[in-house]
Amino acid sequence: MAGPDSVAIDPPGIFIKLELEARGWSQRDLAFILGQTEQQLNPLLSGKRAITPDMARLLGDAFDIAPQFFLNLQGQYDLQNAKEPDPAVKTRAELQLVFPVRDMIRRGWIQDGEASLLQLQMNRFFEVANDEGPSQVAFAAKRTHYNETPPHQLAWVFRVRQLAKQLSVGPFSADKLRSTLPRLRSLMIDPEAVHSAPVLLAECGVRFVVVEVLPNAKIDGVCTWLDDASPVIGMSTLYDRLDNFWFVLRHEIEHVLQGHGKSSIGMIDHLAGDGDSKMDTDEECIANAAAADFCIPAQKMESFYIRKHPYFSERDVIGFASLMGVHPGIVVGQIQKRMKRYDYLRKYQVPVRRHLVTGAVADGWGHTVHAEL
């Protein structure tokens, strides 16, 4: 509908009548020229019937005017009288330019709705009091891109935070977390034992959640803080393998122990052991070293590799894993990376997500965790 300050546009039929007057033609004359009856022409002149492309060409020949002129008249008139669009359309468009809103709605992280409600949900989700953009919440994350955080990754991190706020854990104790590391490592012998990890972390005051990534968000884990004394570890299990799970978990635990991510964003751009480690920040190097040594002490892994390379029998791998007190998949993962042969003894790369979600808050894979915004 036209606004109070806009100029009303007359129906195209008014212009046709003016042209008839200018030429001294009657309505009956125009009907004759067009090869139509007056009854057929009446709705067009009264504005009850729109000018079609065919009619525009007929009128163009009759008045010696370009047919597009008549189509433009009809288009302007129709646009003026069109319904006002739902304000949510503009809001969705503006938000979608910055955030993965459609994917967030699809996953059930926010609900679609009218403009003000949608904006309010986004503000609450990204922990801001206005619509000027997400707060720069500090987090240290392992990811495959090193540049500024892409929207899909940022949304994933805030979903981790959103779910973590709902968890109730005891006071955080770095000393207790360190003393719990041996108990966590004892779980590495059995893939099914990963479900106990979230419980042990909670006892130390660390919130742990699992969230499936959004499309195009290649991120493995994150350490973020709800406040200076409330650490959160989020994991995606993007690579659902036993060795990857324990490496990423220990990596994020080290971030917690070191207090990384409280006041600045620290990230790496590729998985540990892949690519050029020179790109890693000091924080990531510290976490990588702690994670590698946790899985298999570096000196022992190096000694085994040198002694057996290039022929690693399955028996040797199983024996070394038993000696280290870990599942063979942990050793296999190390060998695969060193040899760059990811098909080697792949049968030991067992998935763990199905065991993990039985003991953790897990969002995704067809299941949405209810969370208040």
C-alpha atoms as a printed R data frame, in Angstrom:
    type eleno elety resid chain resno       x       y       z
1   ATOM     1    CA   MET     A     1   0.000   0.000   0.000
2   ATOM     2    CA   ALA     A     2   1.169   3.570  -0.707
3   ATOM     3    CA   GLY     A     3   2.518   5.469   2.292
4   ATOM     4    CA   PRO     A     4   1.112   8.825   3.457
5   ATOM     5    CA   ASP     A     5   3.922  10.773   1.736
6   ATOM     6    CA   SER     A     6   3.913   8.827  -1.531
7   ATOM     7    CA   VAL     A     7   2.173   9.925  -4.742
8   ATOM     8    CA   ALA     A     8  -0.751   7.685  -5.649
9   ATOM     9    CA   ILE     A     9  -0.424   6.009  -9.026
10  ATOM    10    CA   ASP     A    10  -3.570   5.825 -11.154
11  ATOM    11    CA   PRO     A    11  -4.658   2.587 -12.800
12  ATOM    12    CA   PRO     A    12  -3.251   2.161 -16.347
13  ATOM    13    CA   GLY     A    13  -6.778   2.511 -17.688
14  ATOM    14    CA   ILE     A    14  -6.725   6.242 -16.818
15  ATOM    15    CA   PHE     A    15  -3.768   6.778 -19.166
16  ATOM    16    CA   ILE     A    16  -5.537   4.862 -21.924
17  ATOM    17    CA   LYS     A    17  -8.591   7.117 -21.559
18  ATOM    18    CA   LEU     A    18  -6.363  10.217 -21.816
19  ATOM    19    CA   GLU     A    19  -4.844   8.850 -24.998
20  ATOM    20    CA   LEU     A    20  -8.324   8.288 -26.401
21  ATOM    21    CA   GLU     A    21  -9.259  11.916 -25.652
22  ATOM    22    CA   ALA     A    22  -6.036  13.198 -27.240
23  ATOM    23    CA   ARG     A    23  -6.831  11.316 -30.421
24  ATOM    24    CA   GLY     A    24 -10.540  12.050 -30.390
25  ATOM    25    CA   TRP     A    25 -11.321   8.348 -30.180
26  ATOM    26    CA   SER     A    26 -14.170   6.754 -28.324
27  ATOM    27    CA   GLN     A    27 -14.051   3.549 -26.335
28  ATOM    28    CA   ARG     A    28 -15.920   1.927 -29.200
29  ATOM    29    CA   ASP     A    29 -13.209   3.110 -31.612
30  ATOM    30    CA   LEU     A    30 -10.473   1.514 -29.513
31  ATOM    31    CA   ALA     A    31 -12.458  -1.717 -29.264
32  ATOM    32    CA   PHE     A    32 -12.690  -1.765 -33.048
33  ATOM    33    CA   ILE     A    33  -8.949  -1.103 -33.461
34  ATOM    34    CA   LEU     A    34  -8.026  -3.850 -30.993
35  ATOM    35    CA   GLY     A    35 -10.487  -6.294 -32.492
36  ATOM    36    CA   GLN     A    36 -12.414  -6.615 -29.240
37  ATOM    37    CA   THR     A    37 -15.867  -5.795 -27.931
38  ATOM    38    CA   GLU     A    38 -16.603  -2.873 -25.641
39  ATOM    39    CA   GLN     A    39 -17.554  -5.365 -22.931
40  ATOM    40    CA   GLN     A    40 -14.078  -6.909 -23.154
41  ATOM    41    CA   LEU     A    41 -12.445  -3.495 -22.951
42  ATOM    42    CA   ASN     A    42 -14.444  -2.089 -19.998
43  ATOM    43    CA   PRO     A    43 -12.553  -3.974 -17.202
44  ATOM    44    CA   LEU     A    44  -9.228  -2.774 -18.599
45  ATOM    45    CA   LEU     A    45 -10.243   0.881 -18.678
46  ATOM    46    CA   SER     A    46 -11.785   0.724 -15.198
47  ATOM    47    CA   GLY     A    47  -8.675  -0.849 -13.673
48  ATOM    48    CA   LYS     A    48 -10.370  -4.135 -12.851
49  ATOM    49    CA   ARG     A    49  -8.223  -6.078 -15.304
50  ATOM    50    CA   ALA     A    50  -4.448  -5.934 -15.548
51  ATOM    51    CA   ILE     A    51  -2.533  -5.258 -18.741
52  ATOM    52    CA   THR     A    52  -1.032  -8.544 -19.888
53  ATOM    53    CA   PRO     A    53   2.041  -8.767 -22.165
54  ATOM    54    CA   ASP     A    54  -0.270  -9.616 -25.077
55  ATOM    55    CA   MET     A    55  -2.467  -6.606 -24.370
56  ATOM    56    CA   ALA     A    56   0.607  -4.383 -23.985
57  ATOM    57    CA   ARG     A    57   1.657  -5.292 -27.529
58  ATOM    58    CA   LEU     A    58  -1.843  -4.587 -28.870
59  ATOM    59    CA   LEU     A    59  -1.958  -1.186 -27.141
60  ATOM    60    CA   GLY     A    60   1.559  -0.426 -28.379
61  ATOM    61    CA   ASP     A    61   0.493  -0.911 -31.976
62  ATOM    62    CA   ALA     A    62  -2.743   1.012 -31.437
63  ATOM    63    CA   PHE     A    63  -1.071   4.073 -29.896
64  ATOM    64    CA   ASP     A    64   2.358   3.708 -31.532
65  ATOM    65    CA   ILE     A    65   4.010   3.479 -28.112
66  ATOM    66    CA   ALA     A    66   6.512   0.873 -26.925
67  ATOM    67    CA   PRO     A    67   4.655  -2.075 -25.289
68  ATOM    68    CA   GLN     A    68   7.082  -1.931 -22.350
69  ATOM    69    CA   PHE     A    69   5.549   1.443 -21.410
70  ATOM    70    CA   PHE     A    70   2.196  -0.190 -20.682
71  ATOM    71    CA   LEU     A    71   3.803  -3.035 -18.767
72  ATOM    72    CA   ASN     A    72   5.685  -0.484 -16.663
73  ATOM    73    CA   LEU     A    73   2.428   1.344 -15.909
74  ATOM    74    CA   GLN     A    74   0.836  -1.888 -14.773
75  ATOM    75    CA   GLY     A    75   3.905  -2.888 -12.754
76  ATOM    76    CA   GLN     A    76   4.047   0.411 -10.874
77  ATOM    77    CA   TYR     A    77   0.342   0.269 -10.120
78  ATOM    78    CA   ASP     A    78   0.522  -3.346  -8.920
79  ATOM    79    CA   LEU     A    79   3.547  -2.621  -6.737
80  ATOM    80    CA   GLN     A    80   1.786   0.346  -5.140
81  ATOM    81    CA   ASN     A    81  -1.191  -1.814  -4.246
82  ATOM    82    CA   ALA     A    82   0.778  -4.865  -3.119
83  ATOM    83    CA   LYS     A    83   0.541  -5.968   0.494
84  ATOM    84    CA   GLU     A    84   3.126  -4.671   2.932
85  ATOM    85    CA   PRO     A    85   5.739  -7.444   3.361
86  ATOM    86    CA   ASP     A    86   6.242  -9.182   6.671
87  ATOM    87    CA   PRO     A    87   8.962  -7.189   8.542
88  ATOM    88    CA   ALA     A    88  10.571 -10.529   9.390
89  ATOM    89    CA   VAL     A    89  11.653 -10.846   5.743
90  ATOM    90    CA   LYS     A    90  13.977  -7.847   6.009
91  ATOM    91    CA   THR     A    91  15.185  -8.970   9.432
92  ATOM    92    CA   ARG     A    92  15.946 -12.478   8.174
93  ATOM    93    CA   ALA     A    93  17.824 -11.068   5.200
94  ATOM    94    CA   GLU     A    94  19.936  -8.732   7.347
95  ATOM    95    CA   LEU     A    95  20.739 -11.465   9.856
96  ATOM    96    CA   GLN     A    96  21.459 -14.086   7.187
97  ATOM    97    CA   LEU     A    97  24.122 -11.795   5.729
98  ATOM    98    CA   VAL     A    98  26.068 -12.142   8.985
99  ATOM    99    CA   PHE     A    99  24.910 -15.343  10.699
100 ATOM   100    CA   PRO     A   100  23.846 -18.844   9.613
101 ATOM   101    CA   VAL     A   101  20.268 -18.118  10.718
102 ATOM   102    CA   ARG     A   102  18.604 -20.704   8.487
103 ATOM   103    CA   ASP     A   103  20.867 -23.475   9.770
104 ATOM   104    CA   MET     A   104  20.353 -22.309  13.357
105 ATOM   105    CA   ILE     A   105  16.577 -22.478  12.912
106 ATOM   106    CA   ARG     A   106  16.839 -25.881  11.241
107 ATOM   107    CA   ARG     A   107  18.834 -27.211  14.178
108 ATOM   108    CA   GLY     A   108  16.335 -25.809  16.685
109 ATOM   109    CA   TRP     A   109  18.797 -23.386  18.274
110 ATOM   110    CA   ILE     A   110  16.376 -20.523  17.673
111 ATOM   111    CA   GLN     A   111  12.771 -20.403  16.454
112 ATOM   112    CA   ASP     A   112  11.574 -18.654  13.323
113 ATOM   113    CA   GLY     A   113   9.056 -15.906  13.991
114 ATOM   114    CA   GLU     A   114   8.162 -12.249  13.584
115 ATOM   115    CA   ALA     A   115  10.957  -9.704  13.234
116 ATOM   116    CA   SER     A   116  11.320  -8.447  16.803
117 ATOM   117    CA   LEU     A   117  11.201 -11.952  18.285
118 ATOM   118    CA   LEU     A   118  13.777 -13.263  15.836
119 ATOM   119    CA   GLN     A   119  16.121 -10.358  16.583
120 ATOM   120    CA   LEU     A   120  15.645 -10.824  20.324
121 ATOM   121    CA   GLN     A   121  16.522 -14.507  20.075
122 ATOM   122    CA   MET     A   122  19.684 -13.751  18.097
123 ATOM   123    CA   ASN     A   123  20.752 -11.120  20.622
124 ATOM   124    CA   ARG     A   124  20.280 -13.545  23.482
125 ATOM   125    CA   PHE     A   125  21.946 -16.408  21.638
126 ATOM   126    CA   PHE     A   126  25.051 -14.325  20.948
127 ATOM   127    CA   GLU     A   127  24.936 -12.789  24.422
128 ATOM   128    CA   VAL     A   128  24.503  -9.175  23.384
129 ATOM   129    CA   ALA     A   129  22.081  -6.520  24.576
130 ATOM   130    CA   ASN     A   130  21.620  -4.930  21.148
131 ATOM   131    CA   ASP     A   131  21.724  -5.843  17.465
132 ATOM   132    CA   GLU     A   132  25.140  -4.413  16.688
133 ATOM   133    CA   GLY     A   133  26.751  -7.842  16.461
134 ATOM   134    CA   PRO     A   134  28.035 -10.712  18.620
135 ATOM   135    CA   SER     A   135  30.164 -10.056  21.644
136 ATOM   136    CA   GLN     A   136  33.789 -11.044  21.255
137 ATOM   137    CA   VAL     A   137  33.526 -13.864  23.747
138 ATOM   138    CA   ALA     A   138  36.952 -15.285  24.435
139 ATOM   139    CA   PHE     A   139  37.626 -18.849  23.467
140 ATOM   140    CA   ALA     A   140  40.522 -21.003  22.380
141 ATOM   141    CA   ALA     A   141  39.434 -23.318  19.604
142 ATOM   142    CA   LYS     A   142  41.006 -25.949  17.392
143 ATOM   143    CA   ARG     A   143  39.812 -25.382  13.858
144 ATOM   144    CA   THR     A   144  40.872 -25.803  10.251
145 ATOM   145    CA   HIS     A   145  40.825 -22.099   9.312
146 ATOM   146    CA   TYR     A   146  43.118 -19.525  10.900
147 ATOM   147    CA   ASN     A   147  41.460 -16.290   9.731
148 ATOM   148    CA   GLU     A   148  38.693 -14.489  11.614
149 ATOM   149    CA   THR     A   149  36.082 -16.825  12.981
150 ATOM   150    CA   PRO     A   150  33.518 -17.722  10.274
151 ATOM   151    CA   PRO     A   151  29.844 -17.274  11.251
152 ATOM   152    CA   HIS     A   152  29.105 -21.016  11.333
153 ATOM   153    CA   GLN     A   153  31.978 -21.612  13.733
154 ATOM   154    CA   LEU     A   154  31.025 -18.644  15.889
155 ATOM   155    CA   ALA     A   155  27.432 -19.883  16.146
156 ATOM   156    CA   TRP     A   156  28.727 -23.325  17.136
157 ATOM   157    CA   VAL     A   157  30.775 -21.865  19.977
158 ATOM   158    CA   PHE     A   158  27.834 -19.883  21.316
159 ATOM   159    CA   ARG     A   159  25.651 -22.993  21.183
160 ATOM   160    CA   VAL     A   160  28.270 -24.739  23.312
161 ATOM   161    CA   ARG     A   161  28.084 -21.876  25.791
162 ATOM   162    CA   GLN     A   162  24.284 -21.870  25.748
163 ATOM   163    CA   LEU     A   163  24.080 -25.560  26.656
164 ATOM   164    CA   ALA     A   164  26.905 -25.321  29.183
165 ATOM   165    CA   LYS     A   165  25.003 -22.676  31.169
166 ATOM   166    CA   GLN     A   166  22.334 -25.264  31.894
167 ATOM   167    CA   LEU     A   167  24.776 -27.683  33.498
168 ATOM   168    CA   SER     A   168  25.296 -27.764  37.229
169 ATOM   169    CA   VAL     A   169  28.842 -28.586  38.352
170 ATOM   170    CA   GLY     A   170  30.898 -28.029  41.466
171 ATOM   171    CA   PRO     A   171  33.484 -25.266  41.929
172 ATOM   172    CA   PHE     A   172  36.295 -25.399  39.417
173 ATOM   173    CA   SER     A   173  39.619 -26.666  40.733
174 ATOM   174    CA   ALA     A   174  42.678 -26.773  38.484
175 ATOM   175    CA   ASP     A   175  44.475 -28.960  41.041
176 ATOM   176    CA   LYS     A   176  41.646 -31.466  41.067
177 ATOM   177    CA   LEU     A   177  41.581 -31.472  37.262
178 ATOM   178    CA   ARG     A   178  45.300 -32.250  37.149
179 ATOM   179    CA   SER     A   179  44.909 -35.050  39.678
180 ATOM   180    CA   THR     A   180  42.056 -36.483  37.592
181 ATOM   181    CA   LEU     A   181  44.199 -36.839  34.459
182 ATOM   182    CA   PRO     A   182  45.424 -40.357  35.376
183 ATOM   183    CA   ARG     A   183  41.823 -41.469  35.864
184 ATOM   184    CA   LEU     A   184  40.925 -40.077  32.464
185 ATOM   185    CA   ARG     A   185  43.881 -41.777  30.836
186 ATOM   186    CA   SER     A   186  42.863 -45.118  32.314
187 ATOM   187    CA   LEU     A   187  39.715 -44.869  30.174
188 ATOM   188    CA   MET     A   188  41.734 -44.938  26.965
189 ATOM   189    CA   ILE     A   189  41.928 -48.721  26.922
190 ATOM   190    CA   ASP     A   190  38.196 -49.134  26.257
191 ATOM   191    CA   PRO     A   191  36.248 -47.134  23.637
192 ATOM   192    CA   GLU     A   192  33.006 -47.508  25.588
193 ATOM   193    CA   ALA     A   193  34.607 -45.862  28.635
194 ATOM   194    CA   VAL     A   194  34.532 -42.422  26.996
195 ATOM   195    CA   HIS     A   195  31.048 -41.927  28.480
196 ATOM   196    CA   SER     A   196  32.698 -41.507  31.897
197 ATOM   197    CA   ALA     A   197  34.824 -38.538  30.808
198 ATOM   198    CA   PRO     A   198  32.065 -35.872  31.163
199 ATOM   199    CA   VAL     A   199  31.315 -37.076  34.698
200 ATOM   200    CA   LEU     A   200  34.957 -36.855  35.771
201 ATOM   201    CA   LEU     A   201  35.243 -33.371  34.265
202 ATOM   202    CA   ALA     A   202  32.100 -32.227  36.077
203 ATOM   203    CA   GLU     A   203  33.587 -33.365  39.372
204 ATOM   204    CA   CYS     A   204  36.416 -30.902  38.700
205 ATOM   205    CA   GLY     A   205  34.048 -28.057  37.873
206 ATOM   206    CA   VAL     A   206  34.454 -28.310  34.078
207 ATOM   207    CA   ARG     A   207  31.313 -28.245  31.951
208 ATOM   208    CA   PHE     A   208  31.428 -30.564  28.930
209 ATOM   209    CA   VAL     A   209  29.046 -30.619  25.964
210 ATOM   210    CA   VAL     A   210  29.007 -32.193  22.510
211 ATOM   211    CA   VAL     A   211  27.526 -30.232  19.602
212 ATOM   212    CA   GLU     A   212  27.352 -31.312  15.984
213 ATOM   213    CA   VAL     A   213  28.893 -28.725  13.687
214 ATOM   214    CA   LEU     A   214  26.854 -26.642  11.289
215 ATOM   215    CA   PRO     A   215  27.548 -27.060   7.554
216 ATOM   216    CA   ASN     A   216  30.957 -25.648   6.591
217 ATOM   217    CA   ALA     A   217  32.028 -25.306  10.233
218 ATOM   218    CA   LYS     A   218  35.101 -27.491  10.552
219 ATOM   219    CA   ILE     A   219  35.875 -27.277  14.237
220 ATOM   220    CA   ASP     A   220  36.928 -30.038  16.619
221 ATOM   221    CA   GLY     A   221  36.843 -28.565  20.089
222 ATOM   222    CA   VAL     A   222  36.706 -25.377  22.092
223 ATOM   223    CA   CYS     A   223  37.681 -24.094  25.515
224 ATOM   224    CA   THR     A   224  35.557 -21.144  26.556
225 ATOM   225    CA   TRP     A   225  34.738 -19.579  29.922
226 ATOM   226    CA   LEU     A   226  31.339 -18.488  31.210
227 ATOM   227    CA   ASP     A   227  33.296 -16.427  33.730
228 ATOM   228    CA   ASP     A   228  36.824 -16.532  35.168
229 ATOM   229    CA   ALA     A   229  35.978 -19.572  37.288
230 ATOM   230    CA   SER     A   230  33.662 -21.497  34.946
231 ATOM   231    CA   PRO     A   231  35.501 -23.323  32.146
232 ATOM   232    CA   VAL     A   232  33.646 -25.099  29.360
233 ATOM   233    CA   ILE     A   233  34.922 -27.735  26.965
234 ATOM   234    CA   GLY     A   234  32.911 -28.267  23.811
235 ATOM   235    CA   MET     A   235  33.571 -30.985  21.260
236 ATOM   236    CA   SER     A   236  32.094 -31.731  17.855
237 ATOM   237    CA   THR     A   237  33.440 -35.271  17.240
238 ATOM   238    CA   LEU     A   238  33.771 -34.094  13.655
239 ATOM   239    CA   TYR     A   239  36.233 -36.948  13.203
240 ATOM   240    CA   ASP     A   240  34.555 -39.747  15.099
241 ATOM   241    CA   ARG     A   241  37.633 -41.746  16.060
242 ATOM   242    CA   LEU     A   242  38.966 -42.884  19.402
243 ATOM   243    CA   ASP     A   243  42.412 -41.335  18.968
244 ATOM   244    CA   ASN     A   244  41.006 -38.002  17.793
245 ATOM   245    CA   PHE     A   245  38.597 -37.812  20.718
246 ATOM   246    CA   TRP     A   246  41.290 -38.259  23.365
247 ATOM   247    CA   PHE     A   247  43.751 -35.930  21.669
248 ATOM   248    CA   VAL     A   248  41.183 -33.130  21.316
249 ATOM   249    CA   LEU     A   249  39.852 -33.620  24.850
250 ATOM   250    CA   ARG     A   250  43.324 -33.477  26.413
251 ATOM   251    CA   HIS     A   251  44.161 -30.488  24.219
252 ATOM   252    CA   GLU     A   252  41.168 -28.559  25.543
253 ATOM   253    CA   ILE     A   253  41.889 -29.653  29.123
254 ATOM   254    CA   GLU     A   254  45.322 -28.085  28.819
255 ATOM   255    CA   HIS     A   255  43.715 -24.830  27.667
256 ATOM   256    CA   VAL     A   256  41.602 -24.950  30.832
257 ATOM   257    CA   LEU     A   257  44.585 -25.685  33.069
258 ATOM   258    CA   GLN     A   258  46.571 -22.853  31.496
259 ATOM   259    CA   GLY     A   259  43.626 -20.428  31.654
260 ATOM   260    CA   HIS     A   260  43.737 -19.961  27.896
261 ATOM   261    CA   GLY     A   261  40.856 -18.223  26.182
262 ATOM   262    CA   LYS     A   262  39.749 -16.042  29.101
263 ATOM   263    CA   SER     A   263  40.609 -12.728  27.547
264 ATOM   264    CA   SER     A   264  41.648 -13.428  23.958
265 ATOM   265    CA   ILE     A   265  40.722 -15.714  21.104
266 ATOM   266    CA   GLY     A   266  43.392 -18.351  20.493
267 ATOM   267    CA   MET     A   267  42.994 -20.797  17.611
268 ATOM   268    CA   ILE     A   268  44.887 -22.994  15.201
269 ATOM   269    CA   ASP     A   269  44.045 -23.523  11.591
270 ATOM   270    CA   HIS     A   270  44.510 -27.255  11.213
271 ATOM   271    CA   LEU     A   271  44.418 -30.471  13.186
272 ATOM   272    CA   ALA     A   272  47.378 -31.480  15.336
273 ATOM   273    CA   GLY     A   273  49.934 -33.364  13.296
274 ATOM   274    CA   ASP     A   274  48.650 -32.018   9.971
275 ATOM   275    CA   GLY     A   275  50.142 -29.210   7.960
276 ATOM   276    CA   ASP     A   276  52.681 -26.659   9.169
277 ATOM   277    CA   SER     A   277  52.805 -26.367  12.957
278 ATOM   278    CA   LYS     A   278  54.591 -23.026  12.588
279 ATOM   279    CA   MET     A   279  51.123 -21.514  12.200
280 ATOM   280    CA   ASP     A   280  50.199 -22.550  15.749
281 ATOM   281    CA   THR     A   281  50.126 -19.960  18.502
282 ATOM   282    CA   ASP     A   282  52.134 -20.533  21.690
283 ATOM   283    CA   GLU     A   283  48.912 -21.532  23.454
284 ATOM   284    CA   GLU     A   284  48.149 -24.150  20.820
285 ATOM   285    CA   CYS     A   285  51.704 -25.535  20.894
286 ATOM   286    CA   ILE     A   286  51.439 -25.990  24.651
287 ATOM   287    CA   ALA     A   287  48.078 -27.753  24.333
288 ATOM   288    CA   ASN     A   288  49.290 -29.934  21.456
289 ATOM   289    CA   ALA     A   289  52.352 -31.068  23.371
290 ATOM   290    CA   ALA     A   290  50.306 -31.923  26.454
291 ATOM   291    CA   ALA     A   291  47.772 -33.864  24.385
292 ATOM   292    CA   ALA     A   292  50.403 -35.848  22.493
293 ATOM   293    CA   ASP     A   293  52.275 -36.776  25.660
294 ATOM   294    CA   PHE     A   294  49.009 -37.737  27.356
295 ATOM   295    CA   CYS     A   295  48.077 -40.206  24.623
296 ATOM   296    CA   ILE     A   296  51.536 -41.750  24.258
297 ATOM   297    CA   PRO     A   297  54.699 -40.246  25.783
298 ATOM   298    CA   ALA     A   298  56.657 -38.721  22.912
299 ATOM   299    CA   GLN     A   299  59.945 -40.483  23.662
300 ATOM   300    CA   LYS     A   300  58.324 -43.897  23.849
301 ATOM   301    CA   MET     A   301  56.392 -43.360  20.645
302 ATOM   302    CA   GLU     A   302  59.522 -42.155  18.880
303 ATOM   303    CA   SER     A   303  61.516 -45.153  20.105
304 ATOM   304    CA   PHE     A   304  58.849 -47.607  18.952
305 ATOM   305    CA   TYR     A   305  58.558 -45.935  15.572
306 ATOM   306    CA   ILE     A   306  62.312 -45.933  14.929
307 ATOM   307    CA   ARG     A   307  62.686 -49.576  15.962
308 ATOM   308    CA   LYS     A   308  59.833 -50.882  13.843
309 ATOM   309    CA   HIS     A   309  59.798 -48.542  10.851
310 ATOM   310    CA   PRO     A   310  58.924 -49.211   8.084
311 ATOM   311    CA   TYR     A   311  57.383 -52.612   8.959
312 ATOM   312    CA   PHE     A   312  54.734 -52.336  11.682
313 ATOM   313    CA   SER     A   313  53.085 -55.662  12.259
314 ATOM   314    CA   GLU     A   314  49.637 -55.773  13.823
315 ATOM   315    CA   ARG     A   315  51.104 -57.837  16.638
316 ATOM   316    CA   ASP     A   316  53.722 -55.159  17.368
317 ATOM   317    CA   VAL     A   317  51.053 -52.453  17.495
318 ATOM   318    CA   ILE     A   318  48.822 -54.421  19.849
319 ATOM   319    CA   GLY     A   319  51.749 -55.233  22.095
320 ATOM   320    CA   PHE     A   320  52.945 -51.626  22.267
321 ATOM   321    CA   ALA     A   321  49.405 -50.396  22.957
322 ATOM   322    CA   SER     A   322  49.084 -52.883  25.807
323 ATOM   323    CA   LEU     A   323  52.411 -51.721  27.216
324 ATOM   324    CA   MET     A   324  51.204 -48.078  27.055
325 ATOM   325    CA   GLY     A   325  47.844 -48.972  28.591
326 ATOM   326    CA   VAL     A   326  45.803 -47.656  25.646
327 ATOM   327    CA   HIS     A   327  43.569 -49.025  22.935
328 ATOM   328    CA   PRO     A   328  45.465 -50.040  19.731
329 ATOM   329    CA   GLY     A   329  43.601 -47.266  17.865
330 ATOM   330    CA   ILE     A   330  45.642 -44.670  19.769
331 ATOM   331    CA   VAL     A   331  48.900 -46.162  18.454
332 ATOM   332    CA   VAL     A   332  47.483 -46.673  14.981
333 ATOM   333    CA   GLY     A   333  46.526 -43.015  14.800
334 ATOM   334    CA   GLN     A   334  50.098 -41.962  15.585
335 ATOM   335    CA   ILE     A   335  51.564 -44.312  12.986
336 ATOM   336    CA   GLN     A   336  49.077 -43.229  10.333
337 ATOM   337    CA   LYS     A   337  50.031 -39.579  10.781
338 ATOM   338    CA   ARG     A   338  53.748 -40.282  10.723
339 ATOM   339    CA   MET     A   339  53.566 -42.493   7.640
340 ATOM   340    CA   LYS     A   340  50.719 -40.493   6.065
341 ATOM   341    CA   ARG     A   341  48.998 -43.817   5.458
342 ATOM   342    CA   TYR     A   342  45.501 -43.403   6.777
343 ATOM   343    CA   ASP     A   343  44.411 -46.816   5.531
344 ATOM   344    CA   TYR     A   344  46.874 -48.625   7.811
345 ATOM   345    CA   LEU     A   345  45.058 -50.882  10.323
346 ATOM   346    CA   ARG     A   346  41.967 -48.740   9.931
347 ATOM   347    CA   LYS     A   347  39.868 -51.367  11.661
348 ATOM   348    CA   TYR     A   348  41.256 -50.131  14.990
349 ATOM   349    CA   GLN     A   349  40.002 -46.581  14.380
350 ATOM   350    CA   VAL     A   350  36.759 -47.226  16.203
351 ATOM   351    CA   PRO     A   351  34.018 -44.572  16.513
352 ATOM   352    CA   VAL     A   352  33.173 -43.321  19.999
353 ATOM   353    CA   ARG     A   353  30.380 -40.774  19.606
354 ATOM   354    CA   ARG     A   354  27.643 -43.318  20.279
355 ATOM   355    CA   HIS     A   355  29.266 -44.123  23.629
356 ATOM   356    CA   LEU     A   356  30.092 -40.503  24.471
357 ATOM   357    CA   VAL     A   357  26.551 -39.167  24.072
358 ATOM   358    CA   THR     A   358  25.257 -41.552  26.748
359 ATOM   359    CA   GLY     A   359  27.194 -39.588  29.376
360 ATOM   360    CA   ALA     A   360  27.180 -36.070  27.953
361 ATOM   361    CA   VAL     A   361  24.816 -33.318  26.879
362 ATOM   362    CA   ALA     A   362  24.806 -33.898  23.122
363 ATOM   363    CA   ASP     A   363  23.100 -31.677  20.555
364 ATOM   364    CA   GLY     A   364  22.746 -32.719  16.927
365 ATOM   365    CA   TRP     A   365  22.571 -35.867  14.826
366 ATOM   366    CA   GLY     A   366  18.792 -35.614  14.765
367 ATOM   367    CA   HIS     A   367  18.425 -34.565  18.390
368 ATOM   368    CA   THR     A   368  18.007 -31.006  19.694
369 ATOM   369    CA   VAL     A   369  18.663 -30.171  23.328
370 ATOM   370    CA   HIS     A   370  16.105 -27.728  24.705
371 ATOM   371    CA   ALA     A   371  17.742 -24.551  25.952
372 ATOM   372    CA   GLU     A   372  16.280 -21.320  27.243
373 ATOM   373    CA   LEU     A   373  17.469 -18.159  25.517
